Tab-separated table of C-alpha atoms and ligand atoms in Angstrom:
chain	number	residue	atom	x	y	z
A	1	UNK	CA	-103.784	-41.035	0.372
A	2	UNK	CA	-102.792	-37.456	1.658
A	3	UNK	CA	-99.329	-37.135	2.521
A	4	UNK	CA	-97.719	-33.921	5.113
A	5	UNK	CA	-95.227	-31.763	3.832
A	6	UNK	CA	-93.510	-29.162	2.572
A	7	UNK	CA	-93.252	-26.481	-0.168
A	8	UNK	CA	-93.574	-23.104	-1.260
A	9	UNK	CA	-95.868	-21.265	-3.158
A	10	UNK	CA	-93.496	-18.541	-5.089
A	11	UNK	CA	-89.542	-18.113	-4.931
A	12	UNK	CA	-90.076	-15.268	-2.425
A	13	UNK	CA	-91.771	-17.358	0.465
A	14	UNK	CA	-90.674	-20.058	2.818
A	15	UNK	CA	-90.978	-23.049	3.297
A	16	UNK	CA	-94.394	-24.315	4.567
A	17	UNK	CA	-96.514	-26.708	5.581
A	18	UNK	CA	-98.340	-27.844	2.748
A	19	UNK	CA	-100.850	-30.848	2.505
A	20	UNK	CA	-101.176	-32.139	-1.586
A	21	UNK	CA	-102.332	-36.433	-2.555
A	22	UNK	CA	-100.134	-39.134	-4.223
A	23	UNK	CA	-101.550	-41.575	-6.076
A	24	UNK	CA	-102.824	-44.617	-4.471
A	25	UNK	CA	-99.396	-47.636	-5.661
A	26	UNK	CA	-100.280	-48.703	-8.894
A	27	UNK	CA	-99.324	-52.455	-9.933
A	28	UNK	CA	-95.665	-51.879	-10.332
A	29	UNK	CA	-95.095	-49.022	-8.183
A	30	UNK	CA	-93.786	-48.947	-3.953
A	31	UNK	CA	-95.012	-46.441	-2.341
A	32	UNK	CA	-92.514	-45.324	0.517
A	33	UNK	CA	-93.076	-44.163	4.502
A	34	UNK	CA	-90.289	-41.285	4.075
A	35	UNK	CA	-87.519	-41.144	7.359
A	36	UNK	CA	-84.706	-39.425	5.936
A	37	UNK	CA	-84.598	-36.474	3.101
A	38	UNK	CA	-81.339	-34.457	2.143
A	39	UNK	CA	-81.317	-30.253	1.797
A	40	UNK	CA	-79.132	-30.293	-1.580
A	41	UNK	CA	-78.180	-26.648	-3.358
A	42	UNK	CA	-80.430	-27.905	-5.745
A	43	UNK	CA	-83.190	-27.820	-2.929
A	44	UNK	CA	-82.836	-24.038	-3.373
A	45	UNK	CA	-81.969	-22.942	-6.300
A	46	UNK	CA	-85.176	-25.123	-7.519
A	47	UNK	CA	-87.296	-23.423	-4.256
A	48	UNK	CA	-86.675	-20.011	-5.146
A	49	UNK	CA	-86.923	-20.164	-8.966
A	50	UNK	CA	-82.985	-19.599	-9.807
A	51	UNK	CA	-82.697	-21.301	-12.653
A	52	UNK	CA	-86.323	-20.241	-13.906
A	53	UNK	CA	-87.857	-23.473	-14.055
A	54	UNK	CA	-89.459	-23.882	-11.183
A	55	UNK	CA	-93.341	-25.333	-11.431
A	56	UNK	CA	-95.462	-24.420	-7.664
A	57	UNK	CA	-96.036	-24.987	-5.764
A	58	UNK	CA	-92.811	-26.716	-4.864
A	59	UNK	CA	-92.434	-28.894	-2.609
A	60	UNK	CA	-88.598	-30.432	-3.101
A	61	UNK	CA	-86.363	-32.857	-1.524
A	62	UNK	CA	-84.412	-35.879	-3.466
A	63	UNK	CA	-82.309	-37.591	-1.175
A	64	UNK	CA	-84.780	-40.288	0.042
A	65	UNK	CA	-84.542	-42.859	2.628
A	66	UNK	CA	-87.793	-44.798	3.663
A	67	UNK	CA	-90.175	-47.914	4.235
A	68	UNK	CA	-91.678	-50.166	1.611
A	69	UNK	CA	-95.616	-49.704	3.213
A	70	UNK	CA	-97.215	-51.231	0.622
A	71	UNK	CA	-96.622	-52.952	-3.078
A	72	UNK	CA	-98.260	-53.016	-6.323
A	73	UNK	CA	-99.181	-56.357	-7.358
A	74	UNK	CA	-96.916	-57.069	-10.135
A	75	UNK	CA	-93.400	-55.072	-7.896
A	76	UNK	CA	-91.215	-58.650	-7.513
A	77	UNK	CA	-88.468	-55.693	-6.397
A	78	UNK	CA	-88.810	-55.212	-2.764
A	79	UNK	CA	-90.457	-56.387	0.156
A	80	UNK	CA	-93.410	-54.819	2.711
A	81	UNK	CA	-90.724	-54.034	5.564
A	82	UNK	CA	-87.681	-53.213	3.579
A	83	UNK	CA	-85.930	-50.080	3.520
A	84	UNK	CA	-85.805	-48.106	0.473
A	85	UNK	CA	-83.990	-45.373	-0.959
A	86	UNK	CA	-84.832	-42.926	-4.107
A	87	UNK	CA	-82.959	-40.348	-5.395
A	88	UNK	CA	-83.643	-37.280	-8.831
A	89	UNK	CA	-85.756	-39.667	-10.566
A	90	UNK	CA	-88.801	-41.456	-10.527
A	91	UNK	CA	-89.083	-41.672	-14.106
A	92	UNK	CA	-87.779	-41.767	-18.415
A	93	UNK	CA	-89.144	-42.526	-21.346
A	94	UNK	CA	-86.957	-46.181	-21.020
A	95	UNK	CA	-86.673	-46.438	-25.051
A	96	UNK	CA	-84.374	-44.434	-25.766
A	97	UNK	CA	-81.030	-44.387	-27.249
A	98	UNK	CA	-80.243	-43.093	-22.935
A	99	UNK	CA	-82.658	-44.774	-20.954
A	100	UNK	CA	-81.610	-47.720	-23.062
A	101	UNK	CA	-78.113	-48.079	-21.466
A	102	UNK	CA	-78.785	-47.074	-18.504
A	103	UNK	CA	-78.678	-43.415	-18.939
A	104	UNK	CA	-82.230	-42.289	-18.022
A	105	UNK	CA	-80.642	-38.704	-16.323
A	106	UNK	CA	-79.782	-38.510	-20.189
A	107	UNK	CA	-83.513	-39.069	-21.171
A	108	UNK	CA	-83.984	-38.030	-24.742
A	109	UNK	CA	-87.781	-37.310	-24.124
A	110	UNK	CA	-87.120	-35.968	-20.717
A	111	UNK	CA	-86.150	-37.726	-17.252
A	112	UNK	CA	-88.416	-36.805	-14.144
A	113	UNK	CA	-87.612	-35.004	-11.709
A	114	UNK	CA	-88.232	-36.798	-8.758
A	115	UNK	CA	-89.566	-33.146	-7.776
A	116	UNK	CA	-90.091	-30.562	-10.576
A	117	UNK	CA	-91.228	-32.563	-12.855
A	118	UNK	CA	-93.960	-33.720	-15.226
A	119	UNK	CA	-96.420	-35.543	-13.553
A	120	UNK	CA	-97.434	-38.399	-16.509
A	121	UNK	CA	-99.360	-40.181	-14.003
A	122	UNK	CA	-101.855	-37.601	-11.700
A	123	UNK	CA	-101.158	-35.026	-13.985
A	124	UNK	CA	-98.971	-31.313	-13.230
A	125	UNK	CA	-95.607	-31.754	-11.815
A	126	UNK	CA	-93.601	-33.861	-9.246
A	127	UNK	CA	-93.640	-33.407	-5.297
A	128	UNK	CA	-89.690	-34.405	-3.640
A	129	UNK	CA	-89.057	-36.466	-0.259
A	130	UNK	CA	-89.685	-33.552	2.475
A	131	UNK	CA	-93.360	-35.466	3.028
A	132	UNK	CA	-94.297	-38.198	4.819
A	133	UNK	CA	-94.085	-40.552	1.713
A	134	UNK	CA	-93.523	-41.210	-2.398
A	135	UNK	CA	-94.809	-43.799	-4.273
A	136	UNK	CA	-93.145	-44.727	-6.960
A	137	UNK	CA	-92.529	-46.985	-10.034
A	138	UNK	CA	-90.087	-50.243	-8.547
A	139	UNK	CA	-87.624	-49.513	-11.215
A	140	UNK	CA	-86.524	-46.458	-9.329
A	141	UNK	CA	-86.350	-46.908	-6.290
A	142	UNK	CA	-82.618	-48.806	-5.313
A	143	UNK	CA	-81.519	-51.207	-3.236
A	144	UNK	CA	-79.669	-50.160	-0.012
A	145	UNK	CA	-76.542	-51.858	1.739
A	146	UNK	CA	-77.304	-53.040	4.955
A	147	UNK	CA	-74.291	-51.653	6.829
A	148	UNK	CA	-74.692	-47.366	6.720
A	149	UNK	CA	-76.471	-45.442	9.356
A	150	UNK	CA	-80.125	-44.300	6.659
A	151	UNK	CA	-79.669	-41.119	7.543
A	152	UNK	CA	-75.932	-40.553	7.128
A	153	UNK	CA	-77.657	-43.355	3.838
A	154	UNK	CA	-79.503	-40.084	2.647
A	155	UNK	CA	-77.581	-37.731	0.372
A	156	UNK	CA	-75.723	-40.674	-1.601
A	157	UNK	CA	-78.917	-40.266	-3.245
A	158	UNK	CA	-77.487	-37.470	-4.817
A	159	UNK	CA	-74.843	-36.365	-3.663
A	160	UNK	CA	-73.009	-39.666	-4.188
A	161	UNK	CA	-74.103	-40.189	-7.217
A	162	UNK	CA	-73.667	-36.580	-8.194
A	163	UNK	CA	-69.626	-37.259	-7.661
A	164	UNK	CA	-69.095	-40.588	-8.184
A	165	UNK	CA	-70.512	-40.559	-11.809
A	166	UNK	CA	-68.201	-38.814	-13.513
A	167	UNK	CA	-65.112	-39.422	-11.146
A	168	UNK	CA	-65.709	-43.378	-12.631
A	169	UNK	CA	-66.615	-42.204	-15.874
A	170	UNK	CA	-63.076	-39.948	-15.727
A	171	UNK	CA	-61.607	-43.289	-14.786
A	172	UNK	CA	-60.018	-41.730	-11.533
A	173	UNK	CA	-57.986	-43.995	-9.739
A	174	UNK	CA	-54.652	-44.704	-8.183
A	175	UNK	CA	-52.083	-42.610	-9.166
A	176	UNK	CA	-53.867	-39.429	-10.526
A	177	UNK	CA	-53.633	-36.006	-8.876
A	178	UNK	CA	-57.441	-35.380	-8.438
A	179	UNK	CA	-58.664	-31.687	-7.547
A	180	UNK	CA	-62.113	-31.623	-6.170
A	181	UNK	CA	-64.150	-27.486	-5.801
A	182	UNK	CA	-65.842	-26.078	-2.513
A	183	UNK	CA	-66.129	-29.035	1.010
A	184	UNK	CA	-70.140	-28.969	0.349
A	185	UNK	CA	-72.299	-31.904	0.331
A	186	UNK	CA	-71.414	-32.372	-2.890
A	187	UNK	CA	-67.707	-31.750	-2.373
A	188	UNK	CA	-67.661	-34.171	0.824
A	189	UNK	CA	-68.624	-36.509	-1.419
A	190	UNK	CA	-66.497	-35.550	-3.935
A	191	UNK	CA	-63.296	-36.352	-1.143
A	192	UNK	CA	-64.031	-39.523	0.208
A	193	UNK	CA	-65.117	-40.987	-3.100
A	194	UNK	CA	-62.460	-40.101	-4.846
A	195	UNK	CA	-59.712	-41.537	-1.873
A	196	UNK	CA	-61.063	-44.643	-2.370
A	197	UNK	CA	-60.728	-45.204	-6.284
A	198	UNK	CA	-57.413	-44.315	-4.249
A	199	UNK	CA	-56.893	-41.020	-5.666
A	200	UNK	CA	-54.272	-38.646	-4.754
A	201	UNK	CA	-56.776	-35.958	-3.726
A	202	UNK	CA	-56.224	-32.128	-2.970
A	203	UNK	CA	-59.194	-30.166	-1.221
A	204	UNK	CA	-59.982	-27.107	-3.284
A	205	UNK	CA	-62.442	-24.659	-0.792
A	206	UNK	CA	-62.650	-20.729	-0.466
A	207	UNK	CA	-63.428	-21.361	3.295
A	208	UNK	CA	-59.710	-22.133	5.157
A	209	UNK	CA	-61.026	-23.168	8.176
A	210	UNK	CA	-62.569	-26.148	6.468
A	211	UNK	CA	-58.830	-28.024	6.435
A	212	UNK	CA	-58.540	-30.018	9.310
A	213	UNK	CA	-62.170	-31.804	8.308
A	214	UNK	CA	-61.006	-31.626	4.440
A	215	UNK	CA	-58.112	-33.635	5.348
A	216	UNK	CA	-59.987	-36.380	8.411
A	217	UNK	CA	-62.954	-36.705	5.181
A	218	UNK	CA	-59.653	-37.690	2.704
A	219	UNK	CA	-57.958	-35.489	1.209
A	220	UNK	CA	-54.132	-36.063	1.151
A	221	UNK	CA	-54.224	-31.825	0.656
A	222	UNK	CA	-55.881	-28.700	0.468
A	223	UNK	CA	-55.460	-25.806	-1.162
A	224	UNK	CA	-57.239	-21.872	-0.378
A	225	UNK	CA	-58.511	-21.302	-3.591
A	226	UNK	CA	-58.194	-17.644	-2.739
A	227	UNK	CA	-54.628	-18.296	-2.338
A	228	UNK	CA	-52.886	-16.657	-5.638
A	229	UNK	CA	-49.338	-17.835	-5.482
A	230	UNK	CA	-50.598	-21.554	-4.024
A	231	UNK	CA	-53.045	-21.853	-7.485
A	232	UNK	CA	-50.233	-20.512	-8.985
A	233	UNK	CA	-47.378	-23.965	-7.499
A	234	UNK	CA	-50.746	-26.312	-7.920
A	235	UNK	CA	-50.560	-25.008	-12.155
A	236	UNK	CA	-50.972	-28.424	-14.881
A	237	UNK	CA	-50.596	-30.718	-12.468
A	238	UNK	CA	-53.985	-32.413	-12.616
A	239	UNK	CA	-55.271	-35.184	-13.914
A	240	UNK	CA	-58.984	-34.488	-13.099
A	241	UNK	CA	-60.542	-31.803	-11.601
A	242	UNK	CA	-64.525	-31.795	-9.900
A	243	UNK	CA	-65.723	-28.460	-9.687
A	244	UNK	CA	-68.742	-28.454	-6.943
A	245	UNK	CA	-69.933	-24.915	-6.432
A	246	UNK	CA	-72.598	-23.811	-6.369
A	247	UNK	CA	-72.232	-19.355	-7.042
A	248	UNK	CA	-70.924	-17.760	-9.040
A	249	UNK	CA	-66.773	-18.377	-9.358
A	250	UNK	CA	-63.278	-18.175	-11.787
A	251	UNK	CA	-63.369	-20.974	-13.146
A	252	UNK	CA	-60.106	-20.538	-15.172
A	253	UNK	CA	-58.183	-20.437	-12.205
A	254	UNK	CA	-58.662	-24.348	-11.930
A	255	UNK	CA	-58.347	-25.457	-15.574
A	256	UNK	CA	-54.995	-23.704	-16.119
A	257	UNK	CA	-53.932	-27.045	-12.955
A	258	UNK	CA	-55.329	-29.246	-15.857
A	259	UNK	CA	-51.964	-31.659	-17.493
A	260	UNK	CA	-52.374	-31.194	-20.849
A	261	UNK	CA	-55.609	-33.283	-21.897
A	262	UNK	CA	-56.837	-33.164	-18.399
A	263	UNK	CA	-60.124	-32.612	-18.151
A	264	UNK	CA	-62.729	-30.508	-15.420
A	265	UNK	CA	-66.359	-31.664	-15.009
A	266	UNK	CA	-68.889	-28.746	-13.690
A	267	UNK	CA	-71.718	-30.523	-11.427
A	268	UNK	CA	-71.907	-27.667	-9.398
A	269	UNK	CA	-74.509	-25.904	-11.691
A	270	UNK	CA	-74.730	-21.707	-10.907
A	271	UNK	CA	-77.966	-19.576	-12.164
A	272	UNK	CA	-75.333	-17.018	-14.950
A	273	UNK	CA	-72.962	-18.354	-17.142
A	274	UNK	CA	-69.213	-19.206	-16.079
A	275	UNK	CA	-66.803	-17.120	-18.650
A	276	UNK	CA	-64.438	-19.435	-20.227
A	277	UNK	CA	-60.880	-18.359	-20.490
A	278	UNK	CA	-60.362	-20.346	-23.764
A	279	UNK	CA	-56.292	-19.752	-24.472
A	280	UNK	CA	-56.340	-21.937	-21.332
A	281	UNK	CA	-58.167	-24.815	-23.414
A	282	UNK	CA	-56.301	-24.668	-26.308
A	283	UNK	CA	-52.760	-24.731	-24.765
A	284	UNK	CA	-52.902	-28.023	-23.051
A	285	UNK	CA	-55.441	-29.583	-26.041
A	286	UNK	CA	-57.272	-29.014	-21.640
A	287	UNK	CA	-61.170	-30.764	-21.789
A	288	UNK	CA	-63.952	-28.304	-20.039
A	289	UNK	CA	-67.209	-31.412	-19.251
A	290	UNK	CA	-70.512	-31.441	-17.527
A	291	UNK	CA	-72.064	-34.107	-15.952
A	292	UNK	CA	-75.855	-34.535	-14.489
A	293	UNK	CA	-76.873	-37.081	-11.356
A	294	UNK	CA	-76.351	-40.757	-12.428
A	295	UNK	CA	-78.653	-43.746	-14.068
A	296	UNK	CA	-80.211	-46.290	-12.195
A	297	UNK	CA	-78.243	-49.058	-12.225
A	298	UNK	CA	-75.055	-46.612	-11.873
A	299	UNK	CA	-76.495	-45.698	-8.337
A	300	UNK	CA	-76.907	-48.928	-6.897
A	301	UNK	CA	-73.521	-49.990	-7.907
A	302	UNK	CA	-72.561	-46.460	-5.986
A	303	UNK	CA	-74.845	-47.698	-2.858
A	304	UNK	CA	-73.096	-51.363	-3.172
A	305	UNK	CA	-69.753	-49.156	-3.371
A	306	UNK	CA	-70.442	-47.325	-0.176
A	307	UNK	CA	-71.489	-49.658	1.950
A	308	UNK	CA	-68.577	-52.056	0.538
A	309	UNK	CA	-66.017	-49.161	2.335
A	310	UNK	CA	-68.555	-48.061	4.421
A	311	UNK	CA	-68.823	-44.402	3.345
A	312	UNK	CA	-72.083	-42.519	4.368
A	313	UNK	CA	-72.256	-38.590	3.944
A	314	UNK	CA	-71.232	-36.481	7.397
A	315	UNK	CA	-75.618	-35.039	8.197
A	316	UNK	CA	-76.657	-32.582	10.541
A	317	UNK	CA	-80.094	-34.565	11.178
A	318	UNK	CA	-82.658	-31.433	11.386
A	319	UNK	CA	-85.571	-31.354	12.123
A	320	UNK	CA	-88.744	-30.141	8.805
A	321	UNK	CA	-89.042	-27.151	10.667
A	322	UNK	CA	-85.346	-26.020	10.613
A	323	UNK	CA	-85.454	-26.413	6.803
A	324	UNK	CA	-85.359	-22.343	5.907
A	325	UNK	CA	-82.748	-21.339	8.266
A	326	UNK	CA	-81.241	-25.043	6.828
A	327	UNK	CA	-81.226	-22.984	3.450
A	328	UNK	CA	-79.691	-20.065	4.547
A	329	UNK	CA	-76.917	-21.355	6.482
A	330	UNK	CA	-76.004	-23.555	3.103
A	331	UNK	CA	-75.248	-20.100	1.303
A	332	UNK	CA	-73.462	-19.194	3.905
A	333	UNK	CA	-70.972	-22.670	3.246
A	334	UNK	CA	-72.215	-23.311	6.518
A	335	UNK	CA	-73.189	-26.407	6.632
A	336	UNK	CA	-70.919	-30.031	8.088
A	337	UNK	CA	-71.757	-31.517	5.587
A	338	UNK	CA	-74.684	-31.830	4.576
A	339	UNK	CA	-78.933	-31.477	6.246
A	340	UNK	CA	-81.260	-34.412	6.087
A	341	UNK	CA	-84.400	-33.449	7.750
A	342	UNK	CA	-86.274	-35.768	10.423
A	343	UNK	CA	-88.969	-36.527	9.077
A	344	UNK	CA	-90.278	-38.059	12.467
A	345	UNK	CA	-91.000	-33.751	13.165
A	346	UNK	CA	-93.268	-33.890	10.265
A	347	UNK	CA	-95.764	-36.896	11.571
A	348	UNK	CA	-96.018	-35.621	15.242
B	1	NAP	P1	-73.849	-26.832	-1.290
B	1	NAP	O1	-73.812	-27.777	-0.296
B	1	NAP	O2	-73.945	-25.303	-0.599
B	1	NAP	O3	-72.324	-26.590	-1.521
B	1	NAP	C1	-70.995	-25.705	-2.094
B	1	NAP	C2	-70.294	-26.106	-2.192
B	1	NAP	O4	-69.291	-24.254	-2.756
B	1	NAP	C3	-69.611	-24.700	-0.410
B	1	NAP	O5	-69.661	-25.142	-0.036
B	1	NAP	C4	-68.688	-23.815	-0.563
B	1	NAP	O6	-67.419	-24.522	-0.925
B	1	NAP	C5	-68.397	-23.395	-2.162
B	1	NAP	N1	-68.768	-21.803	-3.070
B	1	NAP	C6	-70.178	-21.871	-2.048
B	1	NAP	N2	-69.879	-20.179	-2.729
B	1	NAP	C7	-68.577	-20.110	-3.291
B	1	NAP	C8	-68.291	-18.631	-4.317
B	1	NAP	N3	-69.296	-17.838	-4.246
B	1	NAP	N4	-67.391	-19.157	-4.713
B	1	NAP	C9	-67.026	-20.811	-4.287
B	1	NAP	N5	-67.093	-21.462	-3.601
B	1	NAP	C10	-68.500	-21.372	-3.406
B	1	NAP	O7	-74.408	-27.278	-2.120
B	1	NAP	P2	-74.478	-28.361	-2.836
B	1	NAP	O8	-76.050	-29.362	-2.678
B	1	NAP	O9	-73.150	-29.065	-2.633
B	1	NAP	O10	-75.020	-27.893	-4.399
B	1	NAP	C11	-73.701	-27.579	-5.664
B	1	NAP	C12	-73.898	-27.248	-6.117
B	1	NAP	O11	-74.132	-28.792	-8.033
B	1	NAP	C13	-75.171	-27.037	-5.957
B	1	NAP	O12	-75.250	-25.482	-7.654
B	1	NAP	C14	-76.229	-27.691	-6.273
B	1	NAP	O13	-77.359	-26.670	-7.886
B	1	NAP	C15	-75.058	-28.777	-8.738
B	1	NAP	N6	-75.636	-30.289	-8.192
B	1	NAP	C16	-75.913	-29.944	-9.026
B	1	NAP	C17	-75.581	-32.094	-9.174
B	1	NAP	C18	-75.655	-32.415	-11.302
B	1	NAP	O14	-76.629	-33.865	-11.622
B	1	NAP	N7	-75.025	-32.397	-12.036
B	1	NAP	C19	-76.767	-32.737	-8.803
B	1	NAP	C20	-76.661	-32.519	-7.386
B	1	NAP	C21	-76.469	-30.789	-7.369
B	1	NAP	P3	-66.492	-24.366	0.514
B	1	NAP	O15	-66.060	-23.080	1.758
B	1	NAP	O16	-64.771	-25.379	0.610
B	1	NAP	O17	-65.600	-22.710	-0.619
B	2	ZN	ZN1	-79.174	-32.959	-5.648
B	3	ZN	ZN1	-85.350	-41.906	-22.649
């Protein structure tokens, strides 16, 4: 099946129209007409080869919602006409210890990314959601809560799960003081989710003009991280901090805010290593950790949680023709708080 898409042939080129073929649905496959796709900062890192692992041509997009148009003959979980989601994963080995634990993102053989992954079925590499349709094994397709706006649900498939997973793993909840660093796509979901889990949420931002929004999104307090005196007042008070920043920045000013034994989890993925002042860890037995998206069971759990708490992303809907402009705005932290592509713009 021919699909229309937006992609790029090199790090230096903007995204532009690109057509390619998808496989017809196999026995366990679901074919999805893509309605909306969120724009993650990882799309930009990848399109521009900032992590030095991009396979070209590159079609990004891993926050996909759409309608099932065809199913393979053995598909049991989904029906034609149903709205569904696809996140960052479309495959994994299914047999290693991580896969058996439902942690497909840590597949020891290597997960298959929705884009920039090895396409073991059609050859070459996978193409993502900046396209009119996608074909995915039913085990990597997610059910969507019926009460949520579809376009605003798309960012849950990456930004939602990437923040939900560490908040759950480190058992964030009532009675805890929790910091979220950066109010972008991931950060604003982190604020909403940590608030819904009952934590006292403090947003750390470089953008003082985001303070009022942050409070509406669920932050109890806002600290402008460029203000050294305000940062000093927070020292040693935090049970948990989630850092979502996409660019080089000083993580040590956040490590200093943790209580003894508390953890700073890095989910933002800047291209260069971040220098670590080890004494900050040593003198309070603090932990510095990372976390990658989430597995299929937990992604479904997150979607159900968002349905129950009526949580979606705050989005700006764009036609795909505005994608390059959206990338430039994302680099200036000028997005409230996730761009979502209306795929109708590509079907005309
Ligand atoms: P985003 O929407 O661009 O948000 C990033 C935020 O970081 C900005 O809004 C800004 O917040 C802050 N920031 C940007 N530049 C900064 C700088 N130079 N110094 C300090 N703060 C800065 O990006 P996103 O889509 O949320 O993604 C964030 C990062 O997470 C990206 O690196 C992405 O690749 C990564 N990611 C990781 C995973 C995972 O599994 N670990 C999954 C998805 C994405 P303020 O204006 O509030 O300061
Ligand atoms: Zn993402
Ligand atoms: Zn595996």
